[in-house]
Each structure stands twice: as C-alpha cells, then as structure tokens.
Amino acid sequence: MRHALSLMALRLRRSWRVMLLIASVATSIGWAWWHFDVLGITGDELNSYDSGLEKFTNKSWFPAGRSKRSDDIVIVAIDDKTFIDIKTFAPWRTRYGSWPYDRVLWADVFEYLKAAGAKEIIFDATLDEPKSDITGDLALGQTLTEQGIPLYLGFNVIPKVDPLPKVEPVNLPPIAARPAAVEADDAGATEVPDDAFDEPKVEDAAAKTARLAKVAQVYAFPVETRGGLELPTLPGVTQTNEHGVETGTLPTFPVPPIEQLVDAVSGWGLVLLEADDDGKMRRTSFAYTDGVNTYVTLPVAAAADALKADKLIIEPGKLTLGEKQWTIDPDGTAWLDYGGTLSQRYASISLVDVLRARAASVEAKKKGETSAIDAKFAGKYVFVAGFALGTSDVKATPLEHSAPGVAKQLAAFEGLMRRGFITTAPMWVVLLFTFIVCLFSTSLVLVIRNVFVDIGWPVLLYTSFFFLTGSVLALTHVHLLSAMPGFAATIASVISTVWERLFADKQRDLMKTQFAAYMESDLVDRMVEGHELPRLEGESMEITAFFSDIKGFSTFSEKFRDDPRGLMRLLNRYLSTVTPVLTAQGACIDKYIGDAVVALFGAPVRHDDHALRACRGALAVQVALAGLRAELKAEGLPDVYTRIGLNTDTMLVGNI
C-alpha cells in the first residue's frame, strides 16, 4: 500500500503540468459546447435539473430537502367533482350553467370566501369575454365592489388588440381600502340597467380612449429597473404562411377585462405560461413591458398588497418588493422553488364543497353558529384554479408531468412571501468547478493507471454529478450546472487515456525493459516515475553497499556433488528469503554471486537514510534466516549461517 501511494505521488509530481493542460483544454471544450448549445446540451441540463429536484425534494432519506406543508395557503379546485356535481344538481345547473360557468358562480364563491375570512383571493384565470347574458357579469362586479372582496385576477396578452396608452403606474389599494367600497344591504340584489340587453352600441373614439386609459391604469404596475437591466417584452406570436413557413412575429398587448371588473378587482397580473421548449414551467420573470407600460405577474400583484409594497425593484441578482429582498439571477429571472408536488405542499378543497359550505353557512348564521369549513379559509390566501382537464389548465413542472397550472403561480407567490427562489451558480463558479472535476478526472487516469478507472470513471461521473448537484440544489437553492462539467470531465478522461496509451506508456515500457533485467520491478517503477535514471557517464553518490555470503558454502556444496538440483533448490530458498527482506528496505539487488548477495542502498533510487536502511535490512535478513535455518536443520540440510558486511562511501554509480 505504501509503495502504491509512493508511486502515485511520483506520477503526480511528474505529470502535473500535463494534467493542468488537459483539464484546461477540456474545460474550454465544455464551455464552447455549452455556449453554442451543441447537440442540445442545454436540454440535457434541464433534464438533470428536473432529476435533481425530483430525487432530492421531500424524500425521507434526505431530510435537508424536505419542506413543510404550507399552512396559510388553500386551493379551491375546479375539479372533475365540480363538473359532475354542478351538471347533475338541477338548482346549480340552472343557476350556473355549464363550463365556463356564469359569473354569478364566482360572485357566490368569492362572497363566501371573503365572509369566511380569506386574506386574499387569487383567481388563476382571465375574465375578458362578456357573456351574452350580462346578469352574472353585473352581479360579480357589484359583489366585488360592495363587499370589498380582495380579489386578484389575471389578464392575458394576444396580438391584434388595441395597445394600451401610456399611464403613470400606481399600485392601487385593495378594493376594501378604496373610497368606492360600501357595505351592501342585500348582497344578493343586482340591478340590471334598462339598456343592458340592447344591441351593443358603437363605441366612439373618445369613449374608447377613456376605456383603454382606465384599463391601463389598473393593469400597469410601478416597476423600477437598475444596473442596466431591461424588462423582457411581452412574448410575441409567431406568424406563418399557408406553407407553414415563419414570416415574422406579431406583437401582443394586454386584453382588457369585462367592463364590470375594471374598477372592482384589487389587483391585476399577467398569467403567461413562461414554459421552456419542452413545455415545463421552471422559471419566471416578475415583470414585462409592452414598450409603453410595465406589468407584473399575478403572484407579484397579490404579494405586493400582502407586503404593502408600492413598487417592484429589479436589478441584476436582486429583487425588492416593499421591505423584502430576494436573490435572483443576474438577468432578472429566477428558477421556481416548488418545494414538492401540489398535493404535498397545499391543502385543496373542491369548488362544489365551497358551494355546499356556503349553503351551510347561511343556515348556520340563522342559528348563530359558525360552520366548520369557515376555519379553513380564515386568515388564508385562497387560490381558485382549474384542476380538471376540461379547464384546459393542466401543465408540466419539474416535479409533475401533469399538474394544474396554478402550481406555477403558487410557487412564485410563496417564493415572494417566504421561500425565496432557486438561482443559477455564477459562470465563474461553474467554470472553476468544471476545471476541478476535469483535473480530478485527468489525475485518476494518469496517476492510478487502471483499466477499470479508464472505463468506469466516465460512467460513475454522471452518477456522482447527479448526487452532487442534486444535493447542492436541495441544500442551498443554487443550481450548479452539471451537463457542462460532466461533458468536459468525460472529454478530460478520454484525452488523458489517449495520452497515456500513445505516449506515456510507450516511454515507461521502454525504460522498464532496459532496467528490469537487473533491478526489482518496484524500484524500476519508482525510478521511471521519478525520472531518476542513472546517467550513462556515471555519477558520484554516497551510498551504502551490502554484501553477504554463507559461511563454509564451498564445503557444504560438496555434499551436493551428486545432487546439483538439490543445491539449486537450496539456493533458491535462501535467496528468496533474503531478497524480499532487502528490497522492502529500498535496496537495489546489484548481483548474485553464487551464495553471495550484493545490494545497494541509495542508488539508483535515492534515499537520504541509506545507511539506516542498510542496517535495518541486515538485521531483518538475520531474523528471516533464523527461521529458514531451523527448517533446514529439521530437514537434515546444511546450515546457511550468513555473514554480512556494510560499507558507506562515495561511489561512482551509472548505467553500464
């Protein structure tokens, strides 16, 4: 073991320059491969990111990656049960119709949630298409305003709609804090204007301008960018011709809501998909611009009021909302920290159960009681979202291939409220990490020199990266790139193996062939690895010489006159006992002269303590021969009493 470690140290000392060069070349290749996305390496990185989250999030065997269930967020789910029960229960079917339901349903649900004590109601949907029967629209708008319901609603962007005019953005206070909010004497009463069912009137230019200005005022949110950062533009829509060839990109603009909600909603936010090319929702931008106004996403709009923030500040690596700050990526975006699957993180209640609870609460209030379900919403942030496939809001996340789209809104909202976000490790950290891994891979190949390492390490590399980057992600919320370092380390291993086989091995084999005939293989290895080859012209060195012979060897060899093979066997036993004892102390066996052994300590492999080694070797030989002499005596063979001489002096040492 000690010999192996000594050899590895010599190889490391001899090859460190080559190792640094190979590691640098491999790191450069890996960076170029990543930078230019050769063969879709960024897609491999996303898959690695997903695997790391999936394997290390909320697993019993990895406590650091476990997250507790959120206790102040509840989801009201528009699920399959909702679809079935409303369809089969005649009173509900008559009142609410079929999906998408009449807006009077939302008026009933939001009114109940407000009465149950919900802090905020975040509706992950858009309401921008007026119903043919506007009674429900009017009921919803009136209920929101009169009850002061803290509703936060999404808006979408599409092409070919009128752009909104420039306004001075202000984060308007929640409905309950606005002067227009009043208590209603009868929440169920909704007055329908006499002309509500008349044919739509043609909107004149002045009215249209005023309407769009009002929409812009409620949609726009104050966003300040610093450090040269620019907000992303609202995503455009690719335009194609009849042959499917892309002809350009159409700009998109915010879609105004139905008229009854413009002044009735506490906050508005974008509900963009923000998915990667594979359809998974991993990252978010917190704000966008259409080149005129700035808009925030729905989670930011809701969190801003919860944190009493007047504006959003985005700068490279930092996000500020009110008095809270978060670390984000330098480009102003961040990876979403889902913290687990939707069912692991949040409690959910079917929408129809809320409707039943509403009916029960009415009866309970008549009796002066409080229904049990009321406590589930008191002091909570309530998200209302589609779960059923019929809602067309099923998306993919790193942890779930099929999840309600609200999972993204929840991750962003909870990130703003407490959890924070996942950020990407700086590129200099990734490059340094890549170089270290490449250097380690090169060292394994050039120092250990084992065929199993050459073949097995590239395979083990990816497994190791999986555990390393996954655990770092769960522990620190920092995404350390793994595809680029893994690829670069594989390149480093291949280059090192080629170098080893084509150059280094041939040189070593040639030198070993030259010296193996008269030196121990271990010493040859050390001499070759340490570049300590004796000079052809010789070199003066202080060394210690060892000489031994058997007392009376000439006399007892006569006893084997008729059995020369017996003498050879005896000498083989004797020399096989003496030789390993000497080489264990670092001796070079110079020659055997019959029974005599000549060995050198301190050459050709240098040892500063050659005299001490020689003394230890001589004593060890005597101990080893004591056992051999006892065996020979028992077998009736001659004694091999050995005499030893040592001499330390300056000698001329060379390769003859």
XYZ file of C-alpha atoms in Angstrom, residues 2-495:
494
model
C 2.798 2.380 0.938
C 4.617 1.516 -2.293
C 1.464 2.230 -4.327
C 0.978 5.600 -2.646
C 4.630 6.444 -3.240
C 4.291 5.617 -6.932
C 1.141 7.750 -7.257
C 2.924 10.674 -5.612
C 5.787 10.349 -8.098
C 3.374 10.187 -11.042
C 1.534 13.237 -9.778
C 4.783 15.161 -9.411
C 5.923 14.135 -12.878
C 2.642 14.734 -14.761
C 1.056 17.761 -13.060
C 1.792 20.070 -15.990
C 0.159 17.673 -18.429
C -2.823 17.346 -16.070
C -3.304 21.121 -15.909
C -3.083 21.381 -19.690
C -5.594 18.602 -20.323
C -8.005 19.985 -17.691
C -7.798 23.465 -19.250
C -8.419 22.142 -22.760
C -11.359 20.007 -21.622
C -12.886 22.928 -19.682
C -12.632 25.141 -22.779
C -14.272 22.497 -24.949
C -17.054 22.045 -22.397
C -17.710 25.789 -22.211
C -17.831 26.125 -26.005
C -20.149 23.120 -26.233
C -22.458 24.734 -23.677
C -22.247 28.265 -25.058
C -23.187 27.222 -28.579
C -25.665 24.563 -27.373
C -24.096 21.816 -29.465
C -26.398 18.797 -29.800
C -28.894 20.359 -27.382
C -26.744 20.189 -24.255
C -28.997 22.797 -22.583
C -31.855 20.317 -22.873
C -29.714 17.746 -21.069
C -29.083 20.340 -18.375
C -32.814 20.905 -17.869
C -33.377 17.165 -17.563
C -30.590 16.974 -14.992
C -32.158 19.880 -13.090
C -35.522 18.113 -13.052
C -33.972 14.866 -11.849
C -32.147 16.642 -9.060
C -35.347 18.273 -7.814
C -37.380 15.110 -8.161
C -34.928 12.857 -6.304
C -33.964 15.241 -3.512
C -37.199 17.106 -2.779
C -39.415 15.842 0.044
C -37.651 12.486 0.363
C -37.451 10.754 3.740
C -33.849 9.675 3.121
C -32.718 13.280 2.518
C -34.001 15.456 5.387
C -32.381 18.628 4.062
C -34.664 18.552 1.022
C -37.916 18.246 2.954
C -40.314 21.194 3.168
C -43.287 21.540 5.435
C -46.822 21.885 4.167
C -47.902 25.487 3.691
C -50.306 26.442 6.453
C -51.628 29.768 5.159
C -52.477 28.867 1.537
C -55.571 26.952 0.437
C -56.619 25.971 -3.079
C -60.222 25.954 -4.234
C -60.132 23.405 -7.065
C -62.366 23.427 -10.129
C -62.057 19.657 -10.408
C -63.929 16.776 -12.042
C -66.145 16.533 -8.977
C -67.196 20.141 -9.584
C -68.074 19.412 -13.200
C -70.119 16.341 -12.281
C -72.000 17.791 -9.301
C -72.979 21.045 -10.988
C -74.109 19.139 -14.058
C -76.219 16.651 -12.086
C -77.648 19.011 -9.440
C -80.510 20.851 -11.102
C -80.524 24.034 -8.945
C -76.814 24.578 -9.586
C -77.134 23.701 -13.266
C -79.929 26.230 -13.614
C -78.092 28.985 -11.719
C -74.572 28.499 -13.052
C -74.991 26.777 -16.426
C -72.138 24.726 -17.918
C -68.432 25.428 -18.170
C -67.319 28.176 -18.404
C -69.861 28.927 -15.710
C -71.956 32.030 -15.380
C -70.091 34.737 -13.406
C -72.745 34.626 -10.705
C -70.957 31.443 -9.539
C -67.812 33.430 -8.837
C -69.841 36.124 -7.105
C -71.249 33.449 -4.763
C -67.861 31.797 -4.136
C -65.874 34.996 -3.619
C -68.525 36.452 -1.331
C -68.407 33.332 0.826
C -64.592 33.242 0.941
C -64.490 36.887 1.998
C -67.057 36.222 4.738
C -65.005 33.168 5.833
C -62.018 35.401 6.492
C -59.789 34.910 3.433
C -56.922 37.426 3.329
C -56.695 37.440 -0.456
C -58.413 35.534 -3.228
C -56.171 34.868 -6.235
C -58.146 33.673 -9.246
C -55.816 31.969 -11.720
C -57.948 32.815 -14.720
C -58.951 35.622 -17.051
C -62.407 37.161 -17.400
C -62.229 39.122 -20.613
C -65.137 37.731 -22.665
C -68.557 39.217 -21.794
C -71.452 36.770 -21.539
C -74.447 37.137 -23.808
C -76.458 37.414 -20.612
C -74.581 40.022 -18.615
C -76.544 39.475 -15.418
C -73.750 37.364 -13.974
C -71.125 39.901 -15.028
C -73.041 42.660 -13.309
C -73.567 40.526 -10.198
C -69.852 39.729 -9.965
C -68.748 43.339 -10.367
C -71.297 44.621 -7.878
C -70.477 41.928 -5.285
C -66.742 42.598 -5.506
C -67.214 46.330 -5.055
C -69.881 46.329 -2.377
C -68.280 43.579 -0.285
C -64.753 44.928 -0.700
C -63.557 41.479 -1.746
C -59.728 41.284 -2.107
C -59.726 39.559 -5.494
C -56.601 39.333 -7.660
C -57.264 38.405 -11.248
C -55.122 37.531 -14.236
C -55.035 39.073 -17.683
C -53.678 37.659 -20.913
C -51.913 39.132 -23.944
C -52.762 38.445 -27.580
C -51.967 40.051 -30.937
C -54.294 42.305 -32.907
C -55.858 44.114 -29.963
C -55.627 47.804 -29.248
C -52.447 48.746 -27.351
C -52.971 50.479 -24.044
C -51.963 54.129 -23.712
C -49.094 55.305 -21.560
C -50.050 55.941 -17.938
C -48.218 56.747 -14.727
C -48.301 53.367 -12.951
C -49.555 53.250 -9.373
C -50.195 50.247 -7.165
C -53.831 50.952 -6.367
C -55.018 49.958 -2.883
C -57.237 46.881 -2.476
C -60.940 47.361 -3.135
C -61.758 47.375 0.565
C -59.469 50.375 1.062
C -60.859 52.382 -1.840
C -63.477 55.074 -1.202
C -65.951 53.354 -3.502
C -66.244 50.288 -1.275
C -69.513 50.333 0.692
C -71.472 47.797 2.662
C -74.398 46.293 0.761
C -77.798 45.976 2.400
C -78.616 42.947 0.294
C -75.678 41.180 -1.290
C -77.961 39.160 -3.487
C -79.649 42.154 -5.116
C -78.302 43.100 -8.514
C -79.852 45.906 -10.502
C -79.683 45.410 -14.232
C -79.678 48.597 -16.309
C -82.631 49.004 -18.589
C -80.430 49.005 -21.708
C -78.289 46.041 -20.622
C -79.817 43.696 -23.200
C -79.929 46.168 -26.065
C -77.750 45.717 -29.105
C -74.123 46.770 -28.417
C -73.571 50.388 -29.231
C -70.748 51.556 -31.462
C -68.017 52.958 -29.252
C -66.817 56.388 -30.284
C -63.142 57.320 -30.252
C -63.314 59.378 -27.054
C -65.083 56.631 -25.123
C -62.622 54.027 -26.397
C -59.653 56.161 -25.386
C -61.099 56.698 -21.927
C -61.841 52.976 -21.524
C -58.353 51.889 -22.565
C -56.799 54.511 -20.297
C -58.766 53.154 -17.347
C -57.672 49.602 -18.177
C -54.052 50.718 -18.482
C -54.265 52.410 -15.098
C -55.417 49.264 -13.294
C -53.135 46.891 -15.247
C -49.895 48.878 -15.092
C -47.689 48.421 -12.035
C -44.706 50.545 -10.930
C -41.509 48.645 -11.808
C -38.040 50.119 -11.378
C -35.046 48.517 -13.072
C -31.454 49.177 -12.014
C -27.957 48.218 -13.065
C -28.683 48.433 -16.778
C -31.284 45.682 -16.601
C -34.134 45.804 -19.120
C -37.525 44.195 -18.698
C -38.492 41.474 -21.150
C -41.038 42.417 -23.775
C -44.420 40.719 -23.807
C -43.988 37.496 -25.799
C -44.976 37.747 -29.424
C -46.845 35.239 -31.566
C -45.079 33.587 -34.494
C -46.810 34.212 -37.805
C -46.688 31.599 -40.598
C -47.918 31.465 -44.176
C -50.037 28.778 -45.788
C -46.941 26.597 -46.230
C -46.093 26.701 -42.552
C -43.061 28.931 -43.075
C -42.445 31.556 -40.404
C -42.940 35.043 -41.769
C -42.441 37.086 -38.616
C -43.633 37.702 -35.083
C -46.756 39.607 -34.149
C -46.526 41.802 -31.041
C -49.016 41.161 -28.265
C -50.849 43.540 -25.960
C -52.935 43.141 -22.784
C -56.540 42.076 -23.254
C -58.987 44.331 -21.327
C -61.310 42.576 -18.848
C -65.057 42.706 -18.969
C -66.271 46.217 -18.247
C -67.854 45.335 -14.897
C -64.481 44.299 -13.373
C -62.227 47.193 -14.332
C -62.794 49.055 -11.077
C -63.887 46.059 -8.994
C -60.695 43.993 -8.661
C -57.985 44.663 -6.071
C -55.071 43.748 -8.333
C -54.234 42.512 -11.809
C -51.343 40.404 -13.036
C -50.101 38.638 -16.130
C -50.835 34.901 -16.393
C -48.271 33.923 -19.004
C -47.218 30.296 -19.443
C -43.462 31.053 -19.258
C -42.632 27.479 -20.239
C -39.365 26.112 -21.634
C -39.200 24.463 -25.051
C -40.209 21.118 -23.544
C -43.366 22.677 -22.055
C -42.248 22.595 -18.416
C -42.638 25.630 -16.168
C -39.304 26.131 -14.419
C -38.582 29.860 -14.387
C -40.403 33.140 -14.078
C -39.889 36.759 -14.999
C -41.548 39.008 -12.471
C -42.455 41.862 -14.788
C -42.831 42.642 -18.503
C -43.286 45.632 -20.718
C -45.109 46.285 -23.966
C -42.758 49.157 -24.677
C -45.203 51.626 -23.128
C -46.250 50.406 -19.687
C -44.866 47.890 -17.187
C -46.881 44.939 -15.911
C -46.214 42.381 -13.182
C -47.258 38.746 -12.974
C -50.288 37.706 -10.936
C -48.252 36.389 -7.949
C -46.347 39.687 -7.753
C -49.578 41.702 -7.803
C -51.022 39.646 -4.941
C -47.788 39.622 -2.931
C -47.346 43.387 -3.358
C -50.528 44.126 -1.415
C -49.781 41.420 1.149
C -46.377 43.041 1.752
C -47.739 46.593 1.442
C -45.335 47.409 -1.397
C -45.693 50.448 -3.653
C -43.400 49.221 -6.418
C -41.229 46.371 -7.637
C -37.474 46.915 -7.981
C -35.468 44.563 -10.198
C -31.712 44.682 -10.525
C -29.077 42.131 -11.515
C -29.165 39.435 -8.849
C -31.701 41.132 -6.562
C -35.458 41.628 -6.360
C -37.101 44.056 -3.938
C -40.784 44.270 -3.085
C -41.614 46.542 -0.174
C -39.189 45.788 2.641
C -38.337 42.293 1.431
C -35.479 41.331 -0.860
C -34.670 38.105 -2.687
C -31.674 36.791 -4.556
C -32.419 36.129 -8.218
C -30.372 35.567 -11.364
C -28.444 38.442 -12.989
C -30.922 38.614 -15.890
C -33.798 39.453 -13.537
C -35.414 35.996 -13.620
C -35.350 33.062 -11.199
C -35.978 29.336 -11.011
C -39.181 28.468 -9.176
C -38.811 26.523 -5.946
C -41.858 24.248 -5.989
C -40.839 22.541 -2.754
C -42.762 19.396 -3.664
C -45.819 18.334 -5.605
C -49.023 20.325 -5.340
C -50.671 17.751 -3.081
C -47.607 17.662 -0.797
C -47.473 21.407 -0.364
C -51.051 22.676 -0.169
C -54.493 21.747 1.058
C -57.196 21.834 -1.604
C -60.979 21.915 -1.442
C -63.358 21.179 -4.276
C -65.323 24.154 -5.550
C -68.617 22.341 -5.025
C -67.683 21.754 -1.385
C -67.301 25.501 -1.049
C -70.753 25.918 -2.580
C -72.155 23.419 -0.104
C -70.345 25.181 2.738
C -71.837 28.466 1.584
C -75.315 26.995 1.821
C -74.481 25.507 5.223
C -73.082 28.814 6.472
C -76.308 30.584 5.606
C -78.217 28.068 7.700
C -75.616 28.241 10.470
C -75.796 32.028 10.636
C -79.532 31.836 11.044
C -78.865 29.719 14.132
C -75.997 31.911 15.348
C -73.411 29.202 14.641
C -70.213 29.008 12.561
C -69.845 26.235 10.004
C -66.723 24.047 10.312
C -65.345 24.860 6.891
C -65.147 28.567 7.674
C -62.000 27.957 9.724
C -60.221 26.548 6.696
C -60.216 29.938 4.990
C -59.770 32.316 7.921
C -56.552 34.283 7.535
C -55.561 32.287 4.437
C -54.501 33.167 0.909
C -57.003 31.342 -1.271
C -56.123 30.358 -4.838
C -59.012 29.443 -7.124
C -57.848 27.391 -10.099
C -58.729 24.719 -12.613
C -57.758 21.124 -11.811
C -59.979 19.243 -14.265
C -58.808 18.580 -17.806
C -61.901 20.414 -19.012
C -60.498 23.690 -17.682
C -57.569 23.435 -20.142
C -55.180 24.408 -17.371
C -53.026 21.312 -16.975
C -49.287 21.952 -17.332
C -45.933 20.306 -16.566
C -43.434 21.198 -13.836
C -40.038 19.697 -12.930
C -41.797 17.579 -10.286
C -45.015 16.662 -12.112
C -45.657 15.799 -15.738
C -49.305 16.763 -15.360
C -50.150 19.447 -12.813
C -52.672 22.282 -12.592
C -51.223 25.491 -13.998
C -51.745 27.180 -10.645
C -48.688 25.274 -9.377
C -46.501 27.911 -11.020
C -48.478 30.800 -9.507
C -48.275 29.193 -6.071
C -44.528 28.611 -6.300
C -43.932 32.220 -7.340
C -46.278 33.642 -4.680
C -44.826 31.554 -1.858
C -41.335 32.383 -3.090
C -42.156 36.069 -2.685
C -43.801 35.611 0.676
C -41.140 33.407 2.349
C -39.345 30.603 0.475
C -37.289 32.610 -1.994
C -36.124 31.264 -5.333
C -33.565 28.960 -6.890
C -30.702 30.775 -8.585
C -28.046 29.688 -11.044
C -24.471 29.498 -9.818
C -22.286 32.232 -11.380
C -20.470 31.145 -14.521
C -17.056 31.622 -12.909
C -18.109 29.150 -10.209
C -19.293 26.689 -12.853
C -16.038 27.047 -14.821
C -13.942 26.606 -11.683
C -15.995 23.567 -10.714
C -15.622 22.206 -14.249
C -11.859 22.689 -14.169
C -11.549 20.962 -10.781
C -13.605 17.987 -11.953
C -11.592 17.781 -15.191
C -8.349 17.933 -13.205
C -9.588 15.193 -10.887
C -10.626 13.028 -13.864
C -7.239 13.538 -15.508
C -5.451 12.721 -12.264
C -7.366 9.468 -11.877
C -6.325 8.300 -15.324
C -2.691 9.426 -15.222
C -1.966 8.576 -11.589
C -3.914 5.393 -10.842
C -3.490 3.837 -14.311
C -6.105 1.165 -14.037
C -8.265 -0.117 -16.863
C -11.291 -0.185 -14.568
C -10.764 3.511 -13.819
C -10.430 4.318 -17.521
C -13.719 2.606 -18.319
C -15.697 3.035 -15.114
C -14.977 6.644 -14.206
C -16.942 8.270 -17.098
C -19.930 6.144 -16.080
C -19.508 6.899 -12.393
C -19.034 10.565 -13.254
C -22.649 11.130 -14.240
C -23.936 9.293 -11.182
C -21.674 11.360 -8.952
C -22.811 14.569 -10.606
C -26.413 13.619 -10.065
C -25.930 13.240 -6.321
C -23.627 16.238 -6.007
C -25.675 18.800 -7.935
C -28.998 17.442 -6.663
C -27.967 17.683 -3.033
C -26.451 21.155 -3.557
C -29.702 22.258 -5.174
C -31.790 20.997 -2.261
C -29.435 22.339 0.413
C -28.551 25.772 -0.978
C -31.226 26.552 -3.605
C -28.371 27.109 -6.046
C -28.471 25.362 -9.411
C -24.934 24.233 -10.205
C -24.724 23.283 -13.865
C -23.928 19.615 -14.318
C -24.192 18.868 -18.049
C -21.241 21.084 -18.990
C -18.902 19.856 -16.208
C -19.948 16.264 -16.852
C -19.259 16.542 -20.563
C -15.943 18.339 -20.003
C -14.817 15.750 -17.438
C -15.588 12.956 -19.902
C -13.507 14.742 -22.543
C -10.690 15.106 -19.998
C -10.812 11.368 -19.250
C -10.699 10.476 -22.944
C -7.790 12.835 -23.678
